[in-house]
mmCIF file of C-alpha atoms in Angstrom:
data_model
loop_
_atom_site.group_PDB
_atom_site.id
_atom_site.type_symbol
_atom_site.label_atom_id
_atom_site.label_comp_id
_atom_site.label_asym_id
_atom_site.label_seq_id
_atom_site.Cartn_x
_atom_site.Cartn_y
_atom_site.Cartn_z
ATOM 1 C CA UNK T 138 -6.632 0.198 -7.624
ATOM 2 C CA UNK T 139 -10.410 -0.553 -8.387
ATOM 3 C CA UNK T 140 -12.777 -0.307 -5.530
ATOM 4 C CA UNK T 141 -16.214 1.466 -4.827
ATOM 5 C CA UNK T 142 -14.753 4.295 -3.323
ATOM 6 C CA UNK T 143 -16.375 7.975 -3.607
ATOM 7 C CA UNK T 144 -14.966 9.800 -6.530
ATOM 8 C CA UNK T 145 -13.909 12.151 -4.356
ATOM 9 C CA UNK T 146 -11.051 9.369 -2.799
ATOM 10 C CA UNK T 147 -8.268 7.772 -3.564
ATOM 11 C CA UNK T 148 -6.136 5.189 -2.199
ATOM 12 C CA UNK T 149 -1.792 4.613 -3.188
ATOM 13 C CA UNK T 150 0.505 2.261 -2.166
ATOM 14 C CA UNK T 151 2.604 4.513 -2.106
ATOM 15 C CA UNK T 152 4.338 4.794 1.015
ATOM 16 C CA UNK T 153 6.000 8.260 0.147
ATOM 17 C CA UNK T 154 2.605 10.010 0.541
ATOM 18 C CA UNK T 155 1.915 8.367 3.824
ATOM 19 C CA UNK T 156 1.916 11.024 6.377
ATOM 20 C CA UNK T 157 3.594 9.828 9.222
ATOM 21 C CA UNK T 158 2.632 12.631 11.601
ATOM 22 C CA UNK T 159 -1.021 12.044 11.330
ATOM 23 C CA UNK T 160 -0.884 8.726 11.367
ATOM 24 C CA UNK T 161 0.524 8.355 14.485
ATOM 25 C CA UNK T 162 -1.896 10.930 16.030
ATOM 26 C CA UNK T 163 -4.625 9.396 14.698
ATOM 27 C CA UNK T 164 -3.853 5.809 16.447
ATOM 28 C CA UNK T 165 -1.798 6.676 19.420
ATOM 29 C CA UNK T 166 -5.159 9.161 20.014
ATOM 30 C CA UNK T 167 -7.428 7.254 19.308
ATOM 31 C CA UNK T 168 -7.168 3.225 18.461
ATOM 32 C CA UNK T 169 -7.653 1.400 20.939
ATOM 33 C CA UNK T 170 -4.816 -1.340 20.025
ATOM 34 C CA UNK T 171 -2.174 1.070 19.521
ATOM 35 C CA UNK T 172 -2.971 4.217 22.138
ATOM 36 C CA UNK T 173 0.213 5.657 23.379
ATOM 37 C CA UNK T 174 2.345 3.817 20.894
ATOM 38 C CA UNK T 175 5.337 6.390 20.333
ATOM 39 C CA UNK T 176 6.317 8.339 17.409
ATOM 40 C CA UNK T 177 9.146 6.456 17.132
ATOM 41 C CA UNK T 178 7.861 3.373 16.693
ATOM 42 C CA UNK T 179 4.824 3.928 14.491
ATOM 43 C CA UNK T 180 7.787 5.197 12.204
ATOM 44 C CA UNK T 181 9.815 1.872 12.540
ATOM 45 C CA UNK T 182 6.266 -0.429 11.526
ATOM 46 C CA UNK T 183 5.794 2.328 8.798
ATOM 47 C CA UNK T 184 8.780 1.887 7.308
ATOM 48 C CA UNK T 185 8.873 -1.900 7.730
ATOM 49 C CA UNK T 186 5.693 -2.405 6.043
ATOM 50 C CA UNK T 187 3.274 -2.235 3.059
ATOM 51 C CA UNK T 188 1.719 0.954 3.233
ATOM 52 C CA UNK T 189 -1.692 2.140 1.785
ATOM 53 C CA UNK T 190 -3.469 5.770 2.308
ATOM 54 C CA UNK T 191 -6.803 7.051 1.132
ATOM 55 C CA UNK T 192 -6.492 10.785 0.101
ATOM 56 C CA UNK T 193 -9.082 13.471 -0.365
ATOM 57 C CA UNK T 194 -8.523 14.356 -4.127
ATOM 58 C CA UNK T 195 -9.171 17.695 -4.530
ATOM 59 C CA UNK T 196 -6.650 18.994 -1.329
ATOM 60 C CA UNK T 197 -4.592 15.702 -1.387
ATOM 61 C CA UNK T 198 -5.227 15.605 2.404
ATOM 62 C CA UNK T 199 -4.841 11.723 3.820
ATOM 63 C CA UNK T 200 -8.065 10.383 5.090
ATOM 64 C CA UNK T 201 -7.555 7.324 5.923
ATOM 65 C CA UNK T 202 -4.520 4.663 6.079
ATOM 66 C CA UNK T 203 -3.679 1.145 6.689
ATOM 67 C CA UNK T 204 -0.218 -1.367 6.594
ATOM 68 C CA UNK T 205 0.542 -4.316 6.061
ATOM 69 C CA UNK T 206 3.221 -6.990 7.477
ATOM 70 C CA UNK T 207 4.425 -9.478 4.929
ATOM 71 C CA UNK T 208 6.987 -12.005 3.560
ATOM 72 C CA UNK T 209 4.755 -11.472 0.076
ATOM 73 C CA UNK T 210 5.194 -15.098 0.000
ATOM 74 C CA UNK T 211 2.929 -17.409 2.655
ATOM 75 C CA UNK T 212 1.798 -14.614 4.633
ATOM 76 C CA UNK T 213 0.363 -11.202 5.979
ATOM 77 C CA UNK T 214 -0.909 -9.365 8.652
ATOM 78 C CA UNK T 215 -3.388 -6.943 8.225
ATOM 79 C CA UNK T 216 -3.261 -3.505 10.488
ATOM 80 C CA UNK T 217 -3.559 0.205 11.838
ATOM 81 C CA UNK T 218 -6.480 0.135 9.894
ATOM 82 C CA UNK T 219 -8.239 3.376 10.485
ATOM 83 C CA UNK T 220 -10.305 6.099 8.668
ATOM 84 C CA UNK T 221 -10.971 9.719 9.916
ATOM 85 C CA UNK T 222 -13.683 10.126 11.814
ATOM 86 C CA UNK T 223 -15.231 13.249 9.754
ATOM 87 C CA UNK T 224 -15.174 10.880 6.750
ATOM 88 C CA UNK T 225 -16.340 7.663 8.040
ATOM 89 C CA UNK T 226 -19.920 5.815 7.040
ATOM 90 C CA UNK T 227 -18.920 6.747 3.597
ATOM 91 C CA UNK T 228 -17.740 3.032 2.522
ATOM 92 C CA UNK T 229 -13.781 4.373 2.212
ATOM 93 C CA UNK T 230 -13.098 1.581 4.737
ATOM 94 C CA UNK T 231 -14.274 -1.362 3.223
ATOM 95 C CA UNK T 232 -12.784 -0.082 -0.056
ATOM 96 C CA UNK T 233 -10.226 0.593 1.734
ATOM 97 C CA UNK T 234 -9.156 -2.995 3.453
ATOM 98 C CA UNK T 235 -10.588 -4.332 -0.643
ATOM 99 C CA UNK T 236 -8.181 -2.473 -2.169
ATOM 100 C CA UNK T 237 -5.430 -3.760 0.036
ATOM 101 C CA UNK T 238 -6.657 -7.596 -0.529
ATOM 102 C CA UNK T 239 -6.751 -6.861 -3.891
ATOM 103 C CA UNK T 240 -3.015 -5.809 -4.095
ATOM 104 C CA UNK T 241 -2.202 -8.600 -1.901
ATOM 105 C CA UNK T 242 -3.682 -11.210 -4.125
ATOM 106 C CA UNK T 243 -0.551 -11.444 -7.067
ATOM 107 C CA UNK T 244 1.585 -13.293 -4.240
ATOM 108 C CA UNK T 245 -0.809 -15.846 -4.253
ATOM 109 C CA UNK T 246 -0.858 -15.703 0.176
ATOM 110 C CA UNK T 247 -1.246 -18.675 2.319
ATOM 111 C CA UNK T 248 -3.373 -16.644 5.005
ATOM 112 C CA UNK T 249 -3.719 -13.086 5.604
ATOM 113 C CA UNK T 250 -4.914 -12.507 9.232
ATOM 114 C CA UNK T 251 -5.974 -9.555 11.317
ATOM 115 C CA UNK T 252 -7.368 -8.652 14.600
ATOM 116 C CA UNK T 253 -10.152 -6.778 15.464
ATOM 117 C CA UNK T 254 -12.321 -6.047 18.204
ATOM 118 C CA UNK T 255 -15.408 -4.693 16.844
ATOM 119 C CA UNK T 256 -15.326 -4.303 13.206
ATOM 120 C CA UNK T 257 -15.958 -8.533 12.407
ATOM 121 C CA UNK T 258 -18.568 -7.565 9.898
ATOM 122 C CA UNK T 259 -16.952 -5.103 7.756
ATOM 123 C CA UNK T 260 -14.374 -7.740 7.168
ATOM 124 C CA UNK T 261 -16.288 -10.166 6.720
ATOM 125 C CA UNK T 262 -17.989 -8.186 3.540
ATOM 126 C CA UNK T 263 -14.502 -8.723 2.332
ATOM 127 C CA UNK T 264 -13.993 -12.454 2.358
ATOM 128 C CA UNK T 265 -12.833 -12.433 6.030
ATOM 129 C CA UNK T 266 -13.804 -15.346 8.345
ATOM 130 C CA UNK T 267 -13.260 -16.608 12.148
ATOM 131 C CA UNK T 268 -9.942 -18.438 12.175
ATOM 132 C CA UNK T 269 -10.830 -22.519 11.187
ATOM 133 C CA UNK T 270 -9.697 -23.961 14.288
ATOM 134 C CA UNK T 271 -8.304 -20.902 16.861
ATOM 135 C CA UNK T 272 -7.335 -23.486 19.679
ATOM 136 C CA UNK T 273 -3.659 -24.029 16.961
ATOM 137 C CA UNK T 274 -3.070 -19.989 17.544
ATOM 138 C CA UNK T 275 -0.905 -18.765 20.172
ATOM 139 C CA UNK T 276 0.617 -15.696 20.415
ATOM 140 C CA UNK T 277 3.284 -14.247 22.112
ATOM 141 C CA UNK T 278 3.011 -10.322 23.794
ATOM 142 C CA UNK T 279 0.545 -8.281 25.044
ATOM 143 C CA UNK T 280 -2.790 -9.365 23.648
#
C-alpha cells in the first residue's frame, strides 16, 4: 500500500496481525463511540470485517488500526478508526484512512460512509464530504 506514511510505519490488511487485545483496549478506553464495548464483541466486528493495522517496523508493535464493513460491491462503512496516542500528529492517520480508500477503490463502491464527531477535516483531506442531502438518512440504534 502507497501512502505518505513515516518510514518507520507500515500498514497490512492483514487481519492475522491485528491484535485484538489492544484494540479493544484502545477503543473501549478511550473512543468515545465505542467506550465499554466488550471484548466479545469487538472480536465479532473484527472478525466480520476488513481489517487494516499500522505497525511500528522495527518492533512490529501495532500503532494504529481501523475496519471496515462491506458487501465489496455498492458499499462500505468506514470505522474504529484510531491511532495511539504516543504516535499521533505524525500523519499515520490520514495515511492511514488513504490507504484504506485506496484498497477499497478495485470494487468500484457506490458510497463509502463514516461517522465522526470531530475529525471532519482529516477526512475531508481524503476526498470525504458532508452527506448530499442528509434529510434521506435514517438510522436505526443508538446514535
Amino acid at each position: 500500500m502507497t501512502t505518505d506514511l513515516p518510514d518507520a510505519y507500515e500498514i497490512s490488511d492483514d487481519s492475522a496481525r491485528i491484535d485484538a487485545e489492544l484494540v479493544h483496549r484502545w477503543l473501549s478506553q478511550d473512543a468515545y463511540w465505542a467506550r465499554d464495548r466488550s471484548r466479545e464483541k469487538q472480536d465479532r466486528a473484527i472478525a466480520g470485517s476488513l481489517n487494516f493495522g499500522v505497525y511500528d517496523r522495527a518492533s512490529g508493535r501495532q500503532v494504529g488500526y481501523a475496519r471496515v464493513v462491506t458487501d465489496k460491491a455498492d458499499f462500505a462503512w468506514l470505522c474504529d478508526v484510531y491511532i495511539s496516542p504516543e504516535v499521533r500528529g505524525k500523519g499515520i492517520g490520514t495515511a492511514l484512512v488513504t490507504a484504506v480508500r485506496d484498497h477499497l477503490a478495485c470494487y468500484d463502491l457506490r458510497r463509502v460512509l463514516l461517522a465522526t464527531a470531530d475529525a471532519h477535516e482529516i477526512y475531508a483531506k481524503i476526498g470525504f464530504v458532508p452527506l448530499e442531502a442528509p434529510e434521506r438518512w435514517m438510522a436505526l440504534g443508538r446514535q
